[in-house]
CSV table of N, CA and C in Angstrom, one decimal:
chain,number,residue,atom,x,y,z
A,9,MET,N,14.8,27.8,13.1
A,9,MET,CA,14.3,27.2,11.9
A,9,MET,C,13.8,28.3,10.9
A,10,ASP,N,14.3,28.2,9.7
A,10,ASP,CA,13.9,29.1,8.6
A,10,ASP,C,12.5,28.7,8.2
A,11,ARG,N,11.7,29.8,7.9
A,11,ARG,CA,10.3,29.6,7.5
A,11,ARG,C,10.3,29.4,6.0
A,12,GLU,N,9.5,28.4,5.7
A,12,GLU,CA,9.2,28.1,4.2
A,12,GLU,C,7.8,28.8,3.9
A,13,TRP,N,7.7,29.4,2.7
A,13,TRP,CA,6.6,30.1,2.3
A,13,TRP,C,5.8,29.3,1.3
A,14,SER,N,6.3,28.3,0.8
A,14,SER,CA,5.5,27.5,-0.2
A,14,SER,C,6.0,26.0,-0.1
A,15,VAL,N,5.1,25.1,-0.6
A,15,VAL,CA,5.4,23.7,-0.6
A,15,VAL,C,4.7,23.1,-1.8
A,16,GLU,N,5.3,22.1,-2.4
A,16,GLU,CA,4.7,21.4,-3.5
A,16,GLU,C,5.0,19.9,-3.3
A,17,GLU,N,4.0,19.0,-3.6
A,17,GLU,CA,4.2,17.6,-3.5
A,17,GLU,C,3.5,17.0,-4.7
A,18,SER,N,4.0,16.0,-5.3
A,18,SER,CA,3.5,15.4,-6.5
A,18,SER,C,3.3,13.9,-6.4
A,19,ILE,N,2.4,13.4,-7.1
A,19,ILE,CA,2.2,11.9,-7.2
A,19,ILE,C,1.6,11.5,-8.5
A,20,SER,N,1.9,10.3,-9.0
A,20,SER,CA,1.3,9.7,-10.2
A,20,SER,C,0.3,8.8,-9.9
A,21,MET,N,-0.8,8.8,-10.7
A,21,MET,CA,-1.9,7.9,-10.6
A,21,MET,C,-2.5,7.5,-11.9
A,22,ALA,N,-3.2,6.5,-11.9
A,22,ALA,CA,-3.7,5.9,-13.1
A,22,ALA,C,-4.9,6.6,-13.7
A,23,ALA,N,-5.6,7.4,-12.8
A,23,ALA,CA,-6.8,8.1,-13.3
A,23,ALA,C,-6.4,9.2,-14.3
A,24,ALA,N,-7.2,9.4,-15.3
A,24,ALA,CA,-7.0,10.5,-16.3
A,24,ALA,C,-7.1,11.9,-15.7
A,25,PRO,N,-6.5,12.9,-16.2
A,25,PRO,CA,-6.6,14.3,-15.7
A,25,PRO,C,-8.0,14.7,-15.5
A,26,ALA,N,-9.0,14.4,-16.4
A,26,ALA,CA,-10.4,14.8,-16.3
A,26,ALA,C,-11.0,14.3,-15.0
A,27,ALA,N,-10.7,13.0,-14.7
A,27,ALA,CA,-11.3,12.4,-13.6
A,27,ALA,C,-10.8,13.0,-12.3
A,28,VAL,N,-9.4,13.2,-12.3
A,28,VAL,CA,-8.8,13.8,-11.1
A,28,VAL,C,-9.3,15.3,-10.9
A,29,TYR,N,-9.4,16.1,-12.0
A,29,TYR,CA,-9.9,17.5,-11.9
A,29,TYR,C,-11.3,17.4,-11.3
A,30,ARG,N,-12.1,16.6,-11.9
A,30,ARG,CA,-13.5,16.5,-11.5
A,30,ARG,C,-13.6,16.3,-10.0
A,31,ALA,N,-12.8,15.3,-9.5
A,31,ALA,CA,-12.8,15.0,-8.0
A,31,ALA,C,-12.3,16.2,-7.1
A,32,VAL,N,-11.3,16.8,-7.6
A,32,VAL,CA,-10.6,17.9,-6.7
A,32,VAL,C,-11.6,19.1,-6.7
A,33,SER,N,-12.2,19.4,-7.9
A,33,SER,CA,-13.0,20.6,-8.0
A,33,SER,C,-14.4,20.4,-7.3
A,34,GLU,N,-14.7,19.2,-7.0
A,34,GLU,CA,-15.9,18.9,-6.1
A,34,GLU,C,-15.3,19.0,-4.7
A,35,VAL,N,-15.2,20.2,-4.3
A,35,VAL,CA,-14.5,20.5,-3.0
A,35,VAL,C,-15.3,19.9,-1.7
A,36,ARG,N,-16.5,19.5,-1.9
A,36,ARG,CA,-17.3,18.9,-0.8
A,36,ARG,C,-16.6,17.5,-0.5
A,37,ARG,N,-15.8,17.0,-1.4
A,37,ARG,CA,-15.2,15.7,-1.2
A,37,ARG,C,-13.9,15.8,-0.4
A,38,MET,N,-13.3,17.0,-0.2
A,38,MET,CA,-12.0,17.1,0.4
A,38,MET,C,-11.8,16.4,1.7
A,39,GLY,N,-12.9,16.4,2.5
A,39,GLY,CA,-12.8,15.7,3.8
A,39,GLY,C,-12.5,14.2,3.6
A,40,GLU,N,-12.7,13.6,2.4
A,40,GLU,CA,-12.4,12.2,2.2
A,40,GLU,C,-10.9,12.0,2.1
A,41,TRP,N,-10.2,13.0,1.8
A,41,TRP,CA,-8.8,12.8,1.5
A,41,TRP,C,-7.8,13.6,2.5
A,42,SER,N,-8.2,14.7,2.8
A,42,SER,CA,-7.3,15.7,3.7
A,42,SER,C,-7.3,15.2,5.2
A,43,PRO,N,-6.2,15.1,5.8
A,43,PRO,CA,-6.1,14.8,7.2
A,43,PRO,C,-6.6,15.9,8.2
A,44,GLU,N,-6.7,17.1,7.6
A,44,GLU,CA,-7.1,18.2,8.4
A,44,GLU,C,-8.5,18.7,8.1
A,45,CYS,N,-8.9,18.7,6.8
A,45,CYS,CA,-10.3,19.1,6.5
A,45,CYS,C,-11.2,18.0,6.8
A,46,ARG,N,-12.3,18.4,7.5
A,46,ARG,CA,-13.3,17.4,7.9
A,46,ARG,C,-14.6,17.5,7.0
A,47,ALA,N,-14.9,18.7,6.6
A,47,ALA,CA,-16.1,18.9,5.8
A,47,ALA,C,-15.9,20.2,5.0
A,48,VAL,N,-16.7,20.3,3.9
A,48,VAL,CA,-16.7,21.6,3.2
A,48,VAL,C,-18.2,21.9,2.9
A,49,TRP,N,-18.6,23.2,3.2
A,49,TRP,CA,-19.9,23.6,2.8
A,49,TRP,C,-19.8,24.4,1.5
A,50,ALA,N,-20.4,23.9,0.5
A,50,ALA,CA,-20.4,24.5,-0.9
A,50,ALA,C,-21.6,23.9,-1.6
A,51,ARG,N,-21.8,24.5,-2.8
A,51,ARG,CA,-22.9,23.9,-3.6
A,51,ARG,C,-22.3,22.6,-4.2
A,52,ARG,N,-23.3,21.7,-4.6
A,52,ARG,CA,-22.8,20.4,-5.2
A,52,ARG,C,-22.2,20.6,-6.5
A,53,GLY,N,-21.3,19.7,-6.9
A,53,GLY,CA,-20.7,19.7,-8.2
A,53,GLY,C,-19.4,20.5,-8.3
A,54,PRO,N,-18.7,20.4,-9.3
A,54,PRO,CA,-17.4,21.1,-9.4
A,54,PRO,C,-17.6,22.6,-9.3
A,55,LEU,N,-16.8,23.3,-8.6
A,55,LEU,CA,-16.8,24.7,-8.4
A,55,LEU,C,-16.0,25.4,-9.6
A,56,HIS,N,-16.5,26.6,-9.8
A,56,HIS,CA,-15.9,27.4,-10.9
A,56,HIS,C,-15.3,28.6,-10.3
A,57,ARG,N,-14.4,29.3,-11.1
A,57,ARG,CA,-13.7,30.6,-10.6
A,57,ARG,C,-14.7,31.6,-10.1
A,58,GLY,N,-14.3,32.0,-8.9
A,58,GLY,CA,-15.0,33.1,-8.2
A,58,GLY,C,-16.0,32.5,-7.2
A,59,GLU,N,-16.3,31.2,-7.3
A,59,GLU,CA,-17.2,30.6,-6.3
A,59,GLU,C,-16.6,30.5,-4.9
A,60,ARG,N,-17.3,30.5,-3.9
A,60,ARG,CA,-16.8,30.4,-2.5
A,60,ARG,C,-17.3,29.2,-1.8
A,61,PHE,N,-16.5,28.9,-0.7
A,61,PHE,CA,-16.9,27.7,0.1
A,61,PHE,C,-16.3,27.9,1.4
A,62,VAL,N,-16.8,27.1,2.4
A,62,VAL,CA,-16.3,27.1,3.8
A,62,VAL,C,-15.8,25.8,4.1
A,63,GLY,N,-14.6,25.7,4.7
A,63,GLY,CA,-13.9,24.5,5.1
A,63,GLY,C,-13.9,24.4,6.7
A,64,PHE,N,-14.4,23.2,7.1
A,64,PHE,CA,-14.3,22.9,8.5
A,64,PHE,C,-13.2,21.9,8.8
A,65,ASN,N,-12.2,22.4,9.7
A,65,ASN,CA,-10.9,21.7,9.8
A,65,ASN,C,-10.7,21.2,11.3
A,66,ARG,N,-10.0,20.1,11.4
A,66,ARG,CA,-9.5,19.7,12.8
A,66,ARG,C,-8.2,19.1,12.7
A,67,ARG,N,-7.4,19.4,13.7
A,67,ARG,CA,-6.0,18.8,13.9
A,67,ARG,C,-5.9,18.6,15.4
A,68,GLY,N,-6.0,17.3,15.8
A,68,GLY,CA,-6.0,16.9,17.2
A,68,GLY,C,-7.2,17.5,17.9
A,69,LEU,N,-6.9,18.3,18.9
A,69,LEU,CA,-8.0,19.0,19.7
A,69,LEU,C,-8.4,20.3,19.0
A,70,TYR,N,-7.6,20.8,18.1
A,70,TYR,CA,-7.9,22.1,17.5
A,70,TYR,C,-8.9,22.0,16.4
A,71,VAL,N,-9.9,22.9,16.4
A,71,VAL,CA,-10.9,23.0,15.4
A,71,VAL,C,-11.1,24.3,14.8
A,72,TRP,N,-11.2,24.6,13.6
A,72,TRP,CA,-11.4,25.9,13.0
A,72,TRP,C,-12.1,25.8,11.6
A,73,PHE,N,-12.5,27.0,11.2
A,73,PHE,CA,-13.2,27.0,9.9
A,73,PHE,C,-12.4,28.1,9.0
A,74,THR,N,-12.5,28.0,7.7
A,74,THR,CA,-11.9,29.0,6.8
A,74,THR,C,-12.9,29.2,5.7
A,75,THR,N,-12.8,30.4,5.1
A,75,THR,CA,-13.5,30.8,4.0
A,75,THR,C,-12.6,30.8,2.7
A,76,SER,N,-13.0,30.2,1.6
A,76,SER,CA,-12.2,30.2,0.4
A,76,SER,C,-12.9,30.6,-0.9
A,77,ARG,N,-12.1,31.1,-1.8
A,77,ARG,CA,-12.7,31.5,-3.1
A,77,ARG,C,-11.8,30.8,-4.1
A,78,VAL,N,-12.5,30.3,-5.1
A,78,VAL,CA,-11.8,29.6,-6.3
A,78,VAL,C,-11.2,30.7,-7.1
A,79,THR,N,-9.8,30.6,-7.4
A,79,THR,CA,-9.2,31.5,-8.2
A,79,THR,C,-8.7,30.9,-9.5
A,80,VAL,N,-8.6,29.7,-9.7
A,80,VAL,CA,-8.3,29.0,-11.0
A,80,VAL,C,-9.2,27.8,-11.1
A,81,ALA,N,-9.8,27.7,-12.2
A,81,ALA,CA,-10.6,26.5,-12.6
A,81,ALA,C,-10.5,26.2,-14.0
A,82,ASP,N,-9.2,25.7,-14.3
A,82,ASP,CA,-8.8,25.5,-15.7
A,82,ASP,C,-9.1,24.0,-16.0
A,83,GLN,N,-10.2,23.7,-16.6
A,83,GLN,CA,-10.7,22.3,-16.8
A,83,GLN,C,-9.5,21.3,-17.1
A,84,ASP,N,-9.3,20.3,-16.3
A,84,ASP,CA,-8.3,19.2,-16.5
A,84,ASP,C,-6.9,19.6,-16.3
A,85,ARG,N,-6.6,20.9,-16.0
A,85,ARG,CA,-5.2,21.4,-15.9
A,85,ARG,C,-4.9,21.8,-14.5
A,86,GLU,N,-5.7,22.7,-13.9
A,86,GLU,CA,-5.4,23.3,-12.7
A,86,GLU,C,-6.6,23.7,-12.0
A,87,PHE,N,-6.6,23.6,-10.6
A,87,PHE,CA,-7.7,24.0,-9.7
A,87,PHE,C,-7.1,24.6,-8.5
A,88,ALA,N,-7.4,25.9,-8.2
A,88,ALA,CA,-6.8,26.6,-7.0
A,88,ALA,C,-7.8,27.5,-6.3
A,89,PHE,N,-7.5,27.7,-5.0
A,89,PHE,CA,-8.4,28.6,-4.2
A,89,PHE,C,-7.5,29.3,-3.2
A,90,ARG,N,-8.0,30.5,-2.7
A,90,ARG,CA,-7.4,31.3,-1.7
A,90,ARG,C,-8.2,31.1,-0.5
A,91,VAL,N,-7.5,30.9,0.6
A,91,VAL,CA,-8.1,30.7,1.9
A,91,VAL,C,-8.0,31.9,2.8
A,92,GLY,N,-9.0,32.3,3.5
A,92,GLY,CA,-9.0,33.4,4.4
A,92,GLY,C,-9.6,33.0,5.7
A,93,SER,N,-9.4,33.8,6.7
A,93,SER,CA,-10.0,33.7,8.0
A,93,SER,C,-10.2,35.0,8.6
A,94,PHE,N,-11.4,35.4,9.0
A,94,PHE,CA,-11.8,36.7,9.6
A,94,PHE,C,-11.3,37.8,8.7
A,95,GLY,N,-11.5,37.6,7.4
A,95,GLY,CA,-11.2,38.6,6.4
A,95,GLY,C,-9.7,38.8,6.1
A,96,LEU,N,-8.8,37.9,6.7
A,96,LEU,CA,-7.4,38.0,6.4
A,96,LEU,C,-6.9,37.0,5.5
A,97,PRO,N,-6.1,37.3,4.5
A,97,PRO,CA,-5.5,36.2,3.6
A,97,PRO,C,-4.7,35.3,4.3
A,98,ILE,N,-4.8,34.0,4.2
A,98,ILE,CA,-4.1,33.0,4.9
A,98,ILE,C,-3.2,32.2,4.0
A,99,ALA,N,-3.8,31.6,2.8
A,99,ALA,CA,-3.0,30.8,2.0
A,99,ALA,C,-3.7,30.6,0.7
A,100,GLU,N,-2.9,30.2,-0.3
A,100,GLU,CA,-3.4,29.7,-1.5
A,100,GLU,C,-3.0,28.2,-1.7
A,101,TRP,N,-4.1,27.4,-2.1
A,101,TRP,CA,-3.9,26.0,-2.3
A,101,TRP,C,-4.3,25.7,-3.7
A,102,GLY,N,-3.6,24.7,-4.3
A,102,GLY,CA,-4.0,24.4,-5.6
A,102,GLY,C,-3.5,23.0,-6.1
A,103,TYR,N,-4.0,22.6,-7.3
A,103,TYR,CA,-3.7,21.3,-7.8
A,103,TYR,C,-3.4,21.5,-9.3
A,104,ARG,N,-2.4,20.9,-9.8
A,104,ARG,CA,-2.0,20.9,-11.2
A,104,ARG,C,-2.1,19.4,-11.8
A,105,PHE,N,-2.6,19.3,-12.9
A,105,PHE,CA,-2.8,17.9,-13.5
A,105,PHE,C,-2.1,17.8,-14.8
A,106,GLU,N,-1.2,16.9,-14.9
A,106,GLU,CA,-0.3,16.7,-16.1
A,106,GLU,C,-0.6,15.3,-16.6
A,107,PRO,N,-1.0,15.1,-17.9
A,107,PRO,CA,-1.1,13.7,-18.4
A,107,PRO,C,0.3,13.1,-18.4
A,108,ASP,N,0.3,11.8,-18.1
A,108,ASP,CA,1.6,11.1,-18.1
A,108,ASP,C,2.0,10.3,-19.3
A,109,GLY,N,1.1,10.4,-20.3
A,109,GLY,CA,1.3,9.6,-21.6
A,109,GLY,C,0.8,8.2,-21.6
A,110,ASP,N,0.4,7.7,-20.5
A,110,ASP,CA,-0.1,6.4,-20.4
A,110,ASP,C,-1.6,6.4,-20.0
A,111,GLY,N,-2.2,7.6,-20.0
A,111,GLY,CA,-3.6,7.7,-19.7
A,111,GLY,C,-3.8,8.1,-18.2
A,112,GLY,N,-2.7,8.1,-17.5
A,112,GLY,CA,-2.7,8.6,-16.1
A,112,GLY,C,-2.4,10.1,-15.9
A,113,THR,N,-2.1,10.4,-14.7
A,113,THR,CA,-1.9,11.9,-14.4
A,113,THR,C,-0.8,12.0,-13.3
A,114,THR,N,-0.1,13.0,-13.5
A,114,THR,CA,0.8,13.5,-12.3
A,114,THR,C,0.1,14.6,-11.7
A,115,VAL,N,-0.2,14.5,-10.4
A,115,VAL,CA,-1.0,15.6,-9.7
A,115,VAL,C,0.0,16.3,-8.8
A,116,THR,N,0.1,17.5,-8.9
A,116,THR,CA,0.9,18.3,-7.9
A,116,THR,C,0.0,19.2,-7.1
A,117,GLU,N,0.1,19.0,-5.8
A,117,GLU,CA,-0.6,19.9,-4.9
A,117,GLU,C,0.4,20.9,-4.4
A,118,TYR,N,-0.1,22.2,-4.3
A,118,TYR,CA,0.8,23.2,-3.9
A,118,TYR,C,0.1,24.2,-2.9
A,119,TRP,N,0.9,24.8,-2.0
A,119,TRP,CA,0.4,25.7,-1.0
A,119,TRP,C,1.4,26.8,-0.9
A,120,ARG,N,0.8,28.0,-0.8
A,120,ARG,CA,1.6,29.2,-0.6
A,120,ARG,C,1.1,30.0,0.5
A,121,ASP,N,2.0,30.4,1.5
A,121,ASP,CA,1.6,31.2,2.7
A,121,ASP,C,1.3,32.6,2.2
A,122,LEU,N,0.2,33.2,2.5
A,122,LEU,CA,-0.2,34.6,2.2
A,122,LEU,C,-0.1,35.4,3.4
A,123,ARG,N,0.4,35.0,4.6
A,123,ARG,CA,0.2,35.8,5.8
A,123,ARG,C,1.5,36.7,5.7
A,124,THR,N,1.3,37.8,5.0
A,124,THR,CA,2.3,38.9,4.8
A,124,THR,C,1.5,40.1,4.9
A,125,GLY,N,2.4,41.2,5.0
A,125,GLY,CA,1.7,42.6,5.0
A,125,GLY,C,1.3,43.0,6.5
A,126,ARG,N,0.4,44.0,6.5
A,126,ARG,CA,0.0,44.6,7.7
A,126,ARG,C,-0.8,43.6,8.7
A,127,GLY,N,-1.6,42.7,8.1
A,127,GLY,CA,-2.4,41.8,8.9
A,127,GLY,C,-1.6,40.6,9.3
A,128,ALA,N,-0.4,40.4,8.9
A,128,ALA,CA,0.3,39.1,9.0
A,128,ALA,C,0.5,38.7,10.5
A,129,PRO,N,0.9,39.6,11.4
A,129,PRO,CA,1.0,39.2,12.8
A,129,PRO,C,-0.3,38.6,13.4
A,130,PHE,N,-1.4,39.3,13.1
A,130,PHE,CA,-2.7,38.8,13.7
A,130,PHE,C,-3.0,37.5,13.0
A,131,ALA,N,-2.9,37.4,11.7
A,131,ALA,CA,-3.1,36.1,10.9
A,131,ALA,C,-2.2,34.9,11.4
A,132,GLU,N,-1.0,35.2,11.8
A,132,GLU,CA,-0.1,34.2,12.3
A,132,GLU,C,-0.6,33.8,13.7
A,133,LEU,N,-1.0,34.8,14.5
A,133,LEU,CA,-1.5,34.4,15.9
A,133,LEU,C,-2.7,33.6,15.8
A,134,LEU,N,-3.6,33.9,14.8
A,134,LEU,CA,-4.9,33.1,14.6
A,134,LEU,C,-4.6,31.7,14.3
A,135,GLY,N,-3.5,31.6,13.4
A,135,GLY,CA,-3.1,30.2,12.9
A,135,GLY,C,-2.6,29.4,14.1
A,136,ARG,N,-1.7,30.0,15.0
A,136,ARG,CA,-1.2,29.3,16.1
A,136,ARG,C,-2.3,28.9,17.0
A,137,VAL,N,-3.2,29.8,17.3
A,137,VAL,CA,-4.2,29.6,18.3
A,137,VAL,C,-5.2,28.5,17.8
A,138,PHE,N,-5.7,28.7,16.6
A,138,PHE,CA,-6.7,27.8,16.1
A,138,PHE,C,-6.2,26.4,15.6
A,139,THR,N,-5.0,26.4,15.1
A,139,THR,CA,-4.5,25.1,14.5
A,139,THR,C,-3.4,24.4,15.4
A,140,GLY,N,-2.8,25.2,16.3
A,140,GLY,CA,-1.8,24.6,17.1
A,140,GLY,C,-0.5,24.5,16.4
A,141,VAL,N,-0.3,25.2,15.2
A,141,VAL,CA,0.9,25.0,14.5
A,141,VAL,C,1.5,26.5,14.3
A,142,ALA,N,2.8,26.6,14.8
A,142,ALA,CA,3.5,27.9,14.6
A,142,ALA,C,3.7,28.2,13.2
A,143,PRO,N,3.8,29.4,12.7
A,143,PRO,CA,4.0,29.7,11.3
A,143,PRO,C,5.3,29.1,10.7
A,144,GLU,N,6.3,29.0,11.5
A,144,GLU,CA,7.5,28.4,11.0
A,144,GLU,C,7.5,26.9,10.8
A,145,ARG,N,6.5,26.2,11.4
A,145,ARG,CA,6.2,24.8,11.2
A,145,ARG,C,5.1,24.5,10.2
A,146,ARG,N,4.4,25.5,9.7
A,146,ARG,CA,3.2,25.2,8.9
A,146,ARG,C,3.6,24.5,7.6
A,147,ALA,N,4.7,24.9,7.0
A,147,ALA,CA,5.1,24.3,5.7
A,147,ALA,C,5.3,22.7,5.9
A,148,GLN,N,6.0,22.4,6.9
A,148,GLN,CA,6.2,21.0,7.2
A,148,GLN,C,4.9,20.2,7.5
A,149,ALA,N,4.1,20.8,8.3
A,149,ALA,CA,2.8,20.2,8.6
A,149,ALA,C,2.0,20.0,7.3
A,150,ASN,N,2.1,21.1,6.5
A,150,ASN,CA,1.3,20.9,5.2
A,150,ASN,C,1.9,19.8,4.3
A,151,ARG,N,3.2,19.8,4.3
A,151,ARG,CA,3.9,18.8,3.4
A,151,ARG,C,3.5,17.4,3.8
A,152,VAL,N,3.4,17.1,5.1
A,152,VAL,CA,2.9,15.8,5.6
A,152,VAL,C,1.5,15.6,5.2
A,153,GLY,N,0.6,16.6,5.4
A,153,GLY,CA,-0.8,16.5,4.9
A,153,GLY,C,-1.0,16.3,3.5
A,154,MET,N,-0.1,17.0,2.7
A,154,MET,CA,-0.3,16.8,1.2
A,154,MET,C,0.0,15.4,0.8
A,155,ARG,N,1.0,14.9,1.4
A,155,ARG,CA,1.3,13.4,1.0
A,155,ARG,C,0.2,12.5,1.4
A,156,ALA,N,-0.4,12.8,2.5
A,156,ALA,CA,-1.6,11.9,2.9
A,156,ALA,C,-2.7,12.2,2.0
A,157,THR,N,-3.1,13.5,1.6
A,157,THR,CA,-4.1,13.9,0.8
A,157,THR,C,-4.0,13.2,-0.6
A,158,LEU,N,-2.7,13.3,-1.2
A,158,LEU,CA,-2.5,12.8,-2.5
A,158,LEU,C,-2.6,11.3,-2.5
A,159,GLY,N,-2.1,10.6,-1.5
A,159,GLY,CA,-2.1,9.2,-1.4
A,159,GLY,C,-3.6,8.7,-1.3
A,160,ARG,N,-4.4,9.4,-0.5
A,160,ARG,CA,-5.8,9.0,-0.4
A,160,ARG,C,-6.6,9.3,-1.6
A,161,LEU,N,-6.3,10.4,-2.3
A,161,LEU,CA,-6.9,10.7,-3.6
A,161,LEU,C,-6.6,9.6,-4.7
A,162,ARG,N,-5.3,9.3,-4.7
A,162,ARG,CA,-4.9,8.2,-5.7
A,162,ARG,C,-5.6,6.9,-5.4
A,163,GLN,N,-5.8,6.5,-4.0
A,163,GLN,CA,-6.4,5.2,-3.6
A,163,GLN,C,-7.8,5.3,-4.0
A,164,ALA,N,-8.5,6.5,-3.9
A,164,ALA,CA,-9.9,6.5,-4.3
A,164,ALA,C,-10.2,6.5,-5.7
A,165,LEU,N,-9.3,7.2,-6.5
A,165,LEU,CA,-9.5,7.3,-8.0
A,165,LEU,C,-9.0,6.1,-8.7
A,166,ASP,N,-8.0,5.4,-8.1
A,166,ASP,CA,-7.4,4.2,-8.9
A,166,ASP,C,-8.2,3.0,-8.6
A,167,ALA,N,-9.1,3.1,-7.6
A,167,ALA,CA,-9.9,1.8,-7.2
A,167,ALA,C,-10.8,1.4,-8.3
């Protein structure tokens, strides 16, 4: 199986870009939508570039935490963060928000694998041990998770 290094999924929703941005940048809410993220430790309110947070994750019997730093906080346009574990770069996650012309938003969630370079073998081993997902299967697992996350986000914001 060839390894994919990035994934994107998009969905349209009735909520305006400002409302979607506000929800996503309030990272403490991520546990409401993500099938892997259970909770986030961060200050209240939307996070800004450079701010850090800790994610607590679970997939079946596997439990792990990650540390993240917000890298993009472009109001109503894009929100992104880099994820690390034990000081090693793991991934970049982000969301782009495009107005659809009818007051709604097309939301694109993206992921990029950062497990490259000297620390990559150890980071890949950590990923396999803590999440139960081999590096060559991570993109597909994330694709499924993104679809669930975006669907739950739309359901919450369009309600």
